[in-house]
Short mmCIF file of C-alpha atoms and ligand atoms in Angstrom, two decimals:
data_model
loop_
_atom_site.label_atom_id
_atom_site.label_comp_id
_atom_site.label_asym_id
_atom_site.label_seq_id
_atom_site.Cartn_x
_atom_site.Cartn_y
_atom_site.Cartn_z
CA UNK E 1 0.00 0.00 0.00
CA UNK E 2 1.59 3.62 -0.84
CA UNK E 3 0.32 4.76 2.42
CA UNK E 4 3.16 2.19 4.51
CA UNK E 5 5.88 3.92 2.48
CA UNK E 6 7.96 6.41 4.85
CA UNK E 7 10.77 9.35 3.99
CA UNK E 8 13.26 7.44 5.76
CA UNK E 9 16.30 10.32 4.12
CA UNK E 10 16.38 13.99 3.29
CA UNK E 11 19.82 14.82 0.88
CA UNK E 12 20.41 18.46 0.67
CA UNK E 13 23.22 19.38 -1.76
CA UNK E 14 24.51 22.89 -2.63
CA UNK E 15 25.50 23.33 -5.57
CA UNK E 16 27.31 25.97 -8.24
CA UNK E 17 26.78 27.29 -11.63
CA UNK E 18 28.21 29.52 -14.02
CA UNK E 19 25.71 32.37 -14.31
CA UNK E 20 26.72 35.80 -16.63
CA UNK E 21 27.28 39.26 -15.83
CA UNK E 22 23.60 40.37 -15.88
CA UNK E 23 22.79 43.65 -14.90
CA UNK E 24 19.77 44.75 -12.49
CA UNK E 25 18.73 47.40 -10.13
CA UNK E 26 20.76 45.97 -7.08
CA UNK E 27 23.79 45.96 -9.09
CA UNK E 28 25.48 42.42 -11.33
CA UNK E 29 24.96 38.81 -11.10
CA UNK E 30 28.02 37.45 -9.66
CA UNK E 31 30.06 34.89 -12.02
CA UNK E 32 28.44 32.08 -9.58
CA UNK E 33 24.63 31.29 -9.03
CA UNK E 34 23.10 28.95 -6.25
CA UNK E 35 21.10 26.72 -5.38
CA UNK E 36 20.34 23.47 -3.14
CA UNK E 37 19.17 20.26 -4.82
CA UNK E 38 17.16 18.16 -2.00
CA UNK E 39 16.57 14.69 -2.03
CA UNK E 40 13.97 12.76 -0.57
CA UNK E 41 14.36 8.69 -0.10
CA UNK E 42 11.49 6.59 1.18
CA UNK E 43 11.15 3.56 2.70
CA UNK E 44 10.76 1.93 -0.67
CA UNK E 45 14.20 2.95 -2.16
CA UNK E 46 12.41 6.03 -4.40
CA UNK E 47 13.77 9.24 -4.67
CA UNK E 48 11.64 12.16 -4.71
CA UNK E 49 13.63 15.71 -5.94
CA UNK E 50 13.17 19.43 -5.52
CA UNK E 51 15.18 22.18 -6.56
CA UNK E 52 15.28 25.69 -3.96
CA UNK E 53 17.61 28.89 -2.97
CA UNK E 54 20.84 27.59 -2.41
CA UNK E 55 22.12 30.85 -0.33
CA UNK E 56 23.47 29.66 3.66
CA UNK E 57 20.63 31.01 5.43
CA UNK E 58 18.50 28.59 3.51
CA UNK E 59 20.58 25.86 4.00
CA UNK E 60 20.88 26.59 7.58
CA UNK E 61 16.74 26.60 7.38
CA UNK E 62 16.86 23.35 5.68
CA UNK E 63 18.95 21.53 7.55
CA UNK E 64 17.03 22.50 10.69
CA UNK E 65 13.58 21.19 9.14
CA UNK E 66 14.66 18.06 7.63
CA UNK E 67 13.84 15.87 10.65
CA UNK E 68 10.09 17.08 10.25
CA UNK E 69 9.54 14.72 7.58
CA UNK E 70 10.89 12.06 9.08
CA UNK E 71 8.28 8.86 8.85
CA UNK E 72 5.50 10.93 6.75
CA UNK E 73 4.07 9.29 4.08
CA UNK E 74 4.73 11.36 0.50
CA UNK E 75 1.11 11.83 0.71
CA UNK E 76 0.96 13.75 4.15
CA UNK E 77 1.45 16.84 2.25
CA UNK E 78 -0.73 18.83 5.12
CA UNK E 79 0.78 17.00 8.34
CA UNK E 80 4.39 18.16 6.45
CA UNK E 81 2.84 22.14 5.87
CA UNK E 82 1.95 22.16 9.58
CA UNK E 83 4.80 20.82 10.97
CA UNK E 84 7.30 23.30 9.23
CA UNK E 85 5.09 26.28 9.74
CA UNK E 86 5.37 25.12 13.60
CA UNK E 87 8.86 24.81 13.54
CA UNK E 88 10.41 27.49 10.76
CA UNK E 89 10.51 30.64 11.86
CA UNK E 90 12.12 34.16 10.67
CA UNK E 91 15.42 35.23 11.46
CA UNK E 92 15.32 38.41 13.60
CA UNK E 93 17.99 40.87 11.69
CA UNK E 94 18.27 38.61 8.96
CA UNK E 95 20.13 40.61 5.95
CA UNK E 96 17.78 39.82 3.36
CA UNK E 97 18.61 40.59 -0.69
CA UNK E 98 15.87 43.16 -1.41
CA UNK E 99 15.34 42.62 -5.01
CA UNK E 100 14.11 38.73 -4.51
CA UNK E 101 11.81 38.83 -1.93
CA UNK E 102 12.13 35.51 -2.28
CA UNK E 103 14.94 35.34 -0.50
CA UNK E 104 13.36 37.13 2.78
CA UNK E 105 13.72 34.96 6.23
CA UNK E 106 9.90 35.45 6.56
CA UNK E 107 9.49 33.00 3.72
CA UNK E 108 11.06 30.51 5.19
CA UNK E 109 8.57 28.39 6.43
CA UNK E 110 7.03 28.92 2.89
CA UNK E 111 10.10 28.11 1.24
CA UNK E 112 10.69 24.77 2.95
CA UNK E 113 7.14 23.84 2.83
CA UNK E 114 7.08 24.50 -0.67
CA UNK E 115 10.92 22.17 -1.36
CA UNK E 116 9.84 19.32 0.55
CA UNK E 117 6.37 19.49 -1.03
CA UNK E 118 7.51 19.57 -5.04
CA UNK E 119 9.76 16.37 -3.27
CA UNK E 120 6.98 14.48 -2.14
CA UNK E 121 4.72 15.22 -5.30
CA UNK E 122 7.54 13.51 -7.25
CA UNK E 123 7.39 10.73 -5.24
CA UNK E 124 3.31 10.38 -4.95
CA UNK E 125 3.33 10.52 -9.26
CA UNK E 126 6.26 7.97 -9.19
CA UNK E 127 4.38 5.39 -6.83
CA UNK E 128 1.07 6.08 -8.52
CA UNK E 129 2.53 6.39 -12.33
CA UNK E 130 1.24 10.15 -12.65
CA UNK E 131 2.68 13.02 -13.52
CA UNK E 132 2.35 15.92 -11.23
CA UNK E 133 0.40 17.94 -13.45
CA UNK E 134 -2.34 15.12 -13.10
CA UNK E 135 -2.03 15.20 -9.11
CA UNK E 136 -2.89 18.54 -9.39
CA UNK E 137 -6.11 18.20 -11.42
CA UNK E 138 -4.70 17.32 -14.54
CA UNK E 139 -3.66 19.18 -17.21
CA UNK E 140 -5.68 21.99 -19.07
CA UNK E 141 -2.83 22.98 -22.04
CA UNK E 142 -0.10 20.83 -22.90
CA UNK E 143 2.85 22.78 -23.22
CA UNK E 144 3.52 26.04 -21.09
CA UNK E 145 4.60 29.05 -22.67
CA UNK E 146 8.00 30.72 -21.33
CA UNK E 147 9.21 34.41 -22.40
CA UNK E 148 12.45 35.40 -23.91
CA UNK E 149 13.76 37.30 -20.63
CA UNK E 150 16.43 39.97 -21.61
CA UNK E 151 19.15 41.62 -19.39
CA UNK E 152 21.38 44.24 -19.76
CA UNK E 153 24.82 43.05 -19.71
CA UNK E 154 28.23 43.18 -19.72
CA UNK E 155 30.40 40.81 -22.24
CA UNK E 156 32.32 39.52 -19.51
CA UNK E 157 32.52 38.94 -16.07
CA UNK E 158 35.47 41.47 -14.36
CA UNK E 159 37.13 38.59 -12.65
CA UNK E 160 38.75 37.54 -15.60
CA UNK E 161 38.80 33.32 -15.16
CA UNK E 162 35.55 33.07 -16.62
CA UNK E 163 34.89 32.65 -20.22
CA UNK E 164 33.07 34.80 -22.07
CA UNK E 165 29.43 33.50 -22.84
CA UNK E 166 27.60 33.17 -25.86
CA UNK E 167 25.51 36.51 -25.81
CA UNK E 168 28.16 39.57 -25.86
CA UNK E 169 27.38 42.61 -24.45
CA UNK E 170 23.64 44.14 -24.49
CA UNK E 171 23.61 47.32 -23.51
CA UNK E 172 22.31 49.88 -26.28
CA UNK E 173 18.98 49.37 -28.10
CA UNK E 174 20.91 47.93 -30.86
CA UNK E 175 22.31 45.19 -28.47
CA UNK E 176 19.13 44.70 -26.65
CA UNK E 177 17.83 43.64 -29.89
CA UNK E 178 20.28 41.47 -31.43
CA UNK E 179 19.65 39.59 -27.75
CA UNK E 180 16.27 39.02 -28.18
CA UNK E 181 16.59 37.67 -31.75
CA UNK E 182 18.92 35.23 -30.55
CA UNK E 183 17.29 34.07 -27.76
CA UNK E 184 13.87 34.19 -29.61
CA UNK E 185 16.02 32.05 -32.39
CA UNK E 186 17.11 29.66 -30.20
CA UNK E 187 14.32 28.61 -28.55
CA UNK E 188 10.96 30.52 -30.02
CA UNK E 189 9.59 32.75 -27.21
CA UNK E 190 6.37 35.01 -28.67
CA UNK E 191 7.01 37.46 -25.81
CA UNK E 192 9.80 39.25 -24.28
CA UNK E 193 10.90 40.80 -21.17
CA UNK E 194 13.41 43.01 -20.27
CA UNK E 195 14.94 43.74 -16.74
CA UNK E 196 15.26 47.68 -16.66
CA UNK E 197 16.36 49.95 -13.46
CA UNK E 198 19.60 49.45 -14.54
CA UNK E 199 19.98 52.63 -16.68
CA UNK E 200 18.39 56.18 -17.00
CA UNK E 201 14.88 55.83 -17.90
CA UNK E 202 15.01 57.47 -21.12
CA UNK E 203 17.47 54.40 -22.31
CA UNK E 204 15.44 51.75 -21.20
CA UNK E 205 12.16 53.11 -22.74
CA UNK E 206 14.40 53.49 -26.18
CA UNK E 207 15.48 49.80 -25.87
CA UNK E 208 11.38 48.86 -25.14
CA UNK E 209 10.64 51.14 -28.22
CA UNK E 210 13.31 49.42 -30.31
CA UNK E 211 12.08 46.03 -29.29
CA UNK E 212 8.71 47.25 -30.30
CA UNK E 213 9.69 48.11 -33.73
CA UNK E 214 11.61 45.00 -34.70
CA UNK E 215 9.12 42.29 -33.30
CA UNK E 216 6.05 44.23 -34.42
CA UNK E 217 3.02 42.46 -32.40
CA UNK E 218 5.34 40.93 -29.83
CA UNK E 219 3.77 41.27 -26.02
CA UNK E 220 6.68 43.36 -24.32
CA UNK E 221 7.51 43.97 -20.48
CA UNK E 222 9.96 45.94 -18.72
CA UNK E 223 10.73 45.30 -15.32
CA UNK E 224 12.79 47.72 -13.76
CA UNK E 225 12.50 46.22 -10.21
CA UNK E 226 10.86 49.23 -8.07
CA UNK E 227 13.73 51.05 -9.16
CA UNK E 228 12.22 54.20 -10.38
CA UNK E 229 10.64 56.65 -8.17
CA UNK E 230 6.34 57.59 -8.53
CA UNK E 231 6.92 60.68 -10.69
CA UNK E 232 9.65 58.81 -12.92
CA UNK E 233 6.83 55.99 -13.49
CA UNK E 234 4.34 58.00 -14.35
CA UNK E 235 6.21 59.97 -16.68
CA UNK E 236 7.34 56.73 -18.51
CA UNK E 237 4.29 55.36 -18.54
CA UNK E 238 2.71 58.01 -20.62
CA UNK E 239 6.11 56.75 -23.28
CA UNK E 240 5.16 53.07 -22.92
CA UNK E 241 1.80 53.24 -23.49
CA UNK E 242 1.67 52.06 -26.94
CA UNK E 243 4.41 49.50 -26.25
CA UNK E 244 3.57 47.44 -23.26
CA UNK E 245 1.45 44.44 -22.07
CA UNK E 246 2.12 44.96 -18.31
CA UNK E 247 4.34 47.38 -16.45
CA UNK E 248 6.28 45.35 -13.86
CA UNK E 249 7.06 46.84 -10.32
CA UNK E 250 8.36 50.05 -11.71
CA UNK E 251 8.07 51.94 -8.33
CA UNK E 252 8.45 50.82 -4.92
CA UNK E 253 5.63 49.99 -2.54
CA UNK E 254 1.59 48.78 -2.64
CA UNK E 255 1.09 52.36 -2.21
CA UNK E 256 3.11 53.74 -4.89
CA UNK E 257 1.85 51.17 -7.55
CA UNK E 258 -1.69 52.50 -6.51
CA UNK E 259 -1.01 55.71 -6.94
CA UNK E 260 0.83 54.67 -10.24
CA UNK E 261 -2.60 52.83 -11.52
CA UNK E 262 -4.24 56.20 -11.08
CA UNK E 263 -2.12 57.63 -13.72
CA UNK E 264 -1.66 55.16 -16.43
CA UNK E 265 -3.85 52.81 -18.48
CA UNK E 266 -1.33 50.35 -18.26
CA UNK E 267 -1.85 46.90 -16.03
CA UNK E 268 0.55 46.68 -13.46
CA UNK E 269 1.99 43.51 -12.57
CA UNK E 270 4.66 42.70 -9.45
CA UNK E 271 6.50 40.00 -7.94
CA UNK E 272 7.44 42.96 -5.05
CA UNK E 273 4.43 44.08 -4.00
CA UNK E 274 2.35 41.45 -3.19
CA UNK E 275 4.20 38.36 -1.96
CA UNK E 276 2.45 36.12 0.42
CA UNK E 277 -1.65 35.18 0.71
CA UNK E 278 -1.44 37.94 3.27
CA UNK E 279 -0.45 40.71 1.06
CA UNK E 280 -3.07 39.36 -1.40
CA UNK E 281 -5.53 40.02 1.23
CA UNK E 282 -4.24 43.69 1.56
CA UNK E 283 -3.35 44.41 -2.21
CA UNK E 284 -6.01 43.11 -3.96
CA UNK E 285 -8.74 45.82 -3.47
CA UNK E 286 -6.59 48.54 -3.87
CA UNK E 287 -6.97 48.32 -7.56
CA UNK E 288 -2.50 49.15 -7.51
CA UNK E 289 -2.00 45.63 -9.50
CA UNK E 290 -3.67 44.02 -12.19
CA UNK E 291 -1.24 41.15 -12.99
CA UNK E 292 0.51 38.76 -10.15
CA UNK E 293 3.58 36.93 -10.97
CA UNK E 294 3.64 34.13 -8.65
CA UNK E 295 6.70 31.91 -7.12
CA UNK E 296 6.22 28.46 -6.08
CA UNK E 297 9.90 28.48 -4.01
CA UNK E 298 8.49 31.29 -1.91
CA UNK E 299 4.96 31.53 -1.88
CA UNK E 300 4.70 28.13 -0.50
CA UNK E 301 4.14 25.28 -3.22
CA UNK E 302 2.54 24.34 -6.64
CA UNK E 303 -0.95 23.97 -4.91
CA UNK E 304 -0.66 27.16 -3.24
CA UNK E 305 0.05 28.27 -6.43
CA UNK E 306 -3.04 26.82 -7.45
CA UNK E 307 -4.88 28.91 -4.74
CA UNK E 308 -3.57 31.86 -5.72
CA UNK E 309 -4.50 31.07 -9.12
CA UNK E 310 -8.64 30.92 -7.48
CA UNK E 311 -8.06 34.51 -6.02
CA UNK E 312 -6.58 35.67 -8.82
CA UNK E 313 -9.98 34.48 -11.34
CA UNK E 314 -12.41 35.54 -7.85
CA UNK E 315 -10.51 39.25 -8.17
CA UNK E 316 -10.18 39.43 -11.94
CA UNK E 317 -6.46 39.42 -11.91
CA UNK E 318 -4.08 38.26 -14.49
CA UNK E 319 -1.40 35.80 -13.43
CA UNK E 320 1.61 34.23 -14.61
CA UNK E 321 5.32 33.62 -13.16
CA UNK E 322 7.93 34.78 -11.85
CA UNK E 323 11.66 33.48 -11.61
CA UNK E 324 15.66 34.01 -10.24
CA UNK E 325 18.39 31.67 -11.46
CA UNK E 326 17.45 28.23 -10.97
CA UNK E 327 18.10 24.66 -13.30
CA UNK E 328 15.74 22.03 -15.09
CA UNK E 329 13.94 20.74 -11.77
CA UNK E 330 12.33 24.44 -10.64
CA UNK E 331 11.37 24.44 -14.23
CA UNK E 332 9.66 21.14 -14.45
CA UNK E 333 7.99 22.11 -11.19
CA UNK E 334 7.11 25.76 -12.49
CA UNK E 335 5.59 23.81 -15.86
CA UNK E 336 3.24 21.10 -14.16
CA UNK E 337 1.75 23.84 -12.10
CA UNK E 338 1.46 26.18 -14.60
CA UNK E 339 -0.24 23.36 -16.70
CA UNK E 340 -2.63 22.48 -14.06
CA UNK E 341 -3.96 26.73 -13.95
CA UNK E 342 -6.27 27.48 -16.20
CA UNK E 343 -5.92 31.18 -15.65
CA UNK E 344 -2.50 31.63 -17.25
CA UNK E 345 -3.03 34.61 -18.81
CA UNK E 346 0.74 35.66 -19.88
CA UNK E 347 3.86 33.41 -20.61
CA UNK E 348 6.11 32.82 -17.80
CA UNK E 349 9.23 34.59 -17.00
CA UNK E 350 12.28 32.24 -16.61
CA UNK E 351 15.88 32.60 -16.60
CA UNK E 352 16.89 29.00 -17.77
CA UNK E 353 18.50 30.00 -21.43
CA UNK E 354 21.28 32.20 -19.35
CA UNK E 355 22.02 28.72 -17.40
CA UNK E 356 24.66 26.60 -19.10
CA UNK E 357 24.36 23.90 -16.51
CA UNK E 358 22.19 21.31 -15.82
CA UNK E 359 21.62 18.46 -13.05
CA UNK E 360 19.13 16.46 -14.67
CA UNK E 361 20.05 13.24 -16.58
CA UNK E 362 19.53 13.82 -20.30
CA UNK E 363 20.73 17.71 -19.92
CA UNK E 364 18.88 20.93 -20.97
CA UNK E 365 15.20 21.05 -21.03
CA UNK E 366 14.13 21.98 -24.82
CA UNK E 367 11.76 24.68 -25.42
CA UNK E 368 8.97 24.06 -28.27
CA UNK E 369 7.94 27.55 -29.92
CA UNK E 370 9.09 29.23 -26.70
CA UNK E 371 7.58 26.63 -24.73
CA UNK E 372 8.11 23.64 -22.18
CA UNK E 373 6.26 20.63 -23.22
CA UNK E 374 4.30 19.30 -19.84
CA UNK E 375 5.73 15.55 -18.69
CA UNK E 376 3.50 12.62 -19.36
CA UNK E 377 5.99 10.33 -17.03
CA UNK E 378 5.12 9.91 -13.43
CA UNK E 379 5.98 12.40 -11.24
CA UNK E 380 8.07 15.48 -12.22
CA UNK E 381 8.89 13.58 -15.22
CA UNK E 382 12.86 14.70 -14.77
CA UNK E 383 15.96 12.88 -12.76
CA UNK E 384 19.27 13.92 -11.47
CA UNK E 385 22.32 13.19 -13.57
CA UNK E 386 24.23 12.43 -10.35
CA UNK E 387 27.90 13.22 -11.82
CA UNK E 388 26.85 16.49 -13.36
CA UNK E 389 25.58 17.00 -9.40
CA UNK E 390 28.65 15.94 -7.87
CA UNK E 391 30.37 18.16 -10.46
CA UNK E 392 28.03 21.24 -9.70
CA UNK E 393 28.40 20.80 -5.83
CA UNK E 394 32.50 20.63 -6.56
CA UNK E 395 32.12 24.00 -8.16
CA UNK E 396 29.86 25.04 -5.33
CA UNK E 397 32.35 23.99 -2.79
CA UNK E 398 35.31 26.02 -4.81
CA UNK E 399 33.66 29.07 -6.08
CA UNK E 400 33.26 30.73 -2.69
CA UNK E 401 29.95 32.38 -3.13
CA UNK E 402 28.09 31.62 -0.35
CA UNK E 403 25.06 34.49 -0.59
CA UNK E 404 24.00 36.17 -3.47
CA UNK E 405 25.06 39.62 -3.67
CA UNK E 406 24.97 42.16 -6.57
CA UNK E 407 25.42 45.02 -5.07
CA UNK E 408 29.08 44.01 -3.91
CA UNK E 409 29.97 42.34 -7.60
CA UNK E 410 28.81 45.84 -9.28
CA UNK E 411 31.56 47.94 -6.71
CA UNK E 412 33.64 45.95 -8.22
CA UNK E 413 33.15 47.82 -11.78
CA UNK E 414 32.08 51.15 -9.55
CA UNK E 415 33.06 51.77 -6.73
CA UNK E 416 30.80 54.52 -5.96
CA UNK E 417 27.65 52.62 -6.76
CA UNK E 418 25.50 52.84 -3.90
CA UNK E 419 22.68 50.44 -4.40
CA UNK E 420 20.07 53.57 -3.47
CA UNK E 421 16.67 52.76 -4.46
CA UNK E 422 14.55 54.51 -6.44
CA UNK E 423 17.82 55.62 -7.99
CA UNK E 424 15.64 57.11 -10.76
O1 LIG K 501 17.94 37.78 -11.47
O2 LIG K 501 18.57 39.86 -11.61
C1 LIG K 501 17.70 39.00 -11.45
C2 LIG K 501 16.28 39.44 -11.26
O3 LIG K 501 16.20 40.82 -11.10
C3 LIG K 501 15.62 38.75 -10.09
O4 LIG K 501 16.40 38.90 -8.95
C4 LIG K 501 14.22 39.23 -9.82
O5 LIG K 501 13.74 38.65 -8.64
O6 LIG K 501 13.67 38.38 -12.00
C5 LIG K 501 13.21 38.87 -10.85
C6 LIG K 501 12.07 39.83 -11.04
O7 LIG K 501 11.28 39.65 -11.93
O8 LIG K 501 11.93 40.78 -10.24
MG1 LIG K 502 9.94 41.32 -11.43
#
């Protein structure tokens, strides 16, 4: 019987990999992005896998919850969700990275519940032969669309050991452009995104304007990560009209983006604003955001997801996805929930064309037409390639990275840079 089957082991390994010099409002992407791969084994001899933050405060978190599944059943996905939010707490003082609220100690409980939970759903589809997507209500589209998300960049990283990679520098409009085309040529995206509060507004909005006229019906977004001030946002929205689908988290604050709403025509959409069922509760009726990009890593779990996804269609919001650096597992997770919603209403961001790396056997996930066709195999459908995971926590354990931090890699190139925010 499935139900005698216990989590007898919890693996969590760090690991490493190479990541480019991508520019955003808190400053550059270091030459090394995290993660934590965890493993859970049952009774059985399965092995259920989940892919989450791999900074040290969330190992730290994870190491301190993995005796909580201990003896569950992969199927005691509410016992598990009570236990950690008994147990995982906040850190008082924590230093938290602004720009990914994802990475805030009052997630943690939501974090873990969410890793050990994509874990166990791997191991529920693999003992009943379904694929998540099907333990989640099955699936309403068959492949998920993804968007071609563009960054301003540098060529190369300024520690000079790392290669080059394959995209050059993309900083003028020009640039910007030639990026999209190859990422859109690679893998098919119909919709693009760039991350802006990098630059002075006026060059941004030229790079959105240039993107406009050489993919002529293209949805666009610019994202320039709260990063602009009220007045700068409503200025540029009256200059972006014409050219976006959403406006993403252009100033700072639920208060700001509703004062922002008043001003513009333009739906606003955040993953800043509103980041847990809480601020959903306070954000919704405030009419400041008309799109939510959701998180499964922090906002608790793919059915969590799935309830967000209800009070998104009960408030008439739009909804779609959100996403840092991560590898193939977050984005086989990210794809069977986003196949079980039927209120998708824009392609997913994702950052998985500027990864290199991969842990799961068979390597890179393929994109069809800018999309991720949704497993039919049980469970998440994907496995770990255990040398390229021994090589990745290798790299993890030599790179010296420990917490991502932008802000220090960019005084690296400037030394005066300050991080301030709104800087526009
Ligand atoms: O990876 O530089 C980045 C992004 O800026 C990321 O940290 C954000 O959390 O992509 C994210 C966003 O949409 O805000
Ligand atoms: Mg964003």
């Amino acid at each position: 019987m499935p139900r005698d089957v216990t989590l007898t082991r919890v693996r969590v390994t760090p690991i490493a990999f190479r990541d480019g010099p991508l520019l955003n409002a808190a400053g550059i992407h270091e030459p090394w992005a995290l993660r934590a791969i965890v493993e859970l084994e049952t009774s059985d001899g399965r092995v259920g896998i989940s892919e989450t933050y791999g900074d040290e405060p969330m190992l730290r978190v994870l190491a301190e919850a993995q005796g909580l599944v201990l003896g569950l059943s992969p199927f005691d996905l509410n016992t598990m969700e009570e236990r950690v939010r008994a147990a995982i707490h906040p850190v008082a003082g924590a230093v938290e990275f602004e720009l990914a609220p994802g990475s805030h100690s009052a997630k943690n409980a939501a974090k873990v519940a969410s890793t050990f939970e994509v874990a166990m759903l791997d191991l529920q589809g693999q003992m009943l032969g379904a694929p998540i997507v099907d333990l989640l209500g099955g699936r309403v589209r068959d492949t998920v669309p993804y968007s071609a998300y563009l960054f301003f960049k540098h060529a190369e990283h300024i520690e000079r050991p790392y290669a080059p990679d394959a995209w050059g520098e993309g900083l003028s409009p020009e640039q910007v452009v030639a990026q999209a085309r190859r990422m859109i040529s690679l893998y098919g995206f119909r919709s693009i995104k760039l991350k802006g509060g990098v630059f002075e507004p006026a060059h941004e909005i030229a790079c959105m304007r240039a993107l406009h006229a050489a993919f002529p019906g293209v949805p666009l977004r610019l994202d320039p990560n709260a990063n602009w001030s009220l007045a700068t946002s409503i200025a540029a929205a009256e200059q972006l009209d014409d050219v976006l689908e959403y406006y993403e988290d252009p100033c700072p604050g639920l208060a700001g983006m509703a004062e922002l709403a008043r001003h513009t025509k333009l739906p606003l959409a955040t993953n800043m604003v509103i980041t847990t069922l809480d601020d959903f509760r306070k954000g919704a009726d405030t009419g400041a955001v008309k799109v939510l990009l959701s998180d499964h890593h922090y906002w608790g779990g793919l059915r969590v997801t799935q309830t967000l996804a209800r009070m998104c269609r009960l408030w008439d919001l739009g909804l779609s996805m959100h996403s840092n650096s991560h590898l193939g597992i977050s984005l086989m997770a990210m794809t069977h929930v986003a196949a079980a919603v039927p209120n998708l209403t824009y392609a997913c961001d994702t950052h998985y064309p500027w990864q290199e790396e991969e842990v799961i056997a068979g390597g890179r996930v393929p994109f069809e037409d800018g999309a991720v066709r949704v497993p039919t195999t049980p469970g998440l459908g994907v496995t770990l390639d255990r040398e390229r995971l021994a090589e990745l926590h290798e790299q993890y354990r030599r790179c010296g990275v420990r917490n991502r931090d932008d802000l220090s890699q960019m005084r690296k190139y400037d030394p005066g840079f300050t991080g301030r925010q709104p800087r526009f």
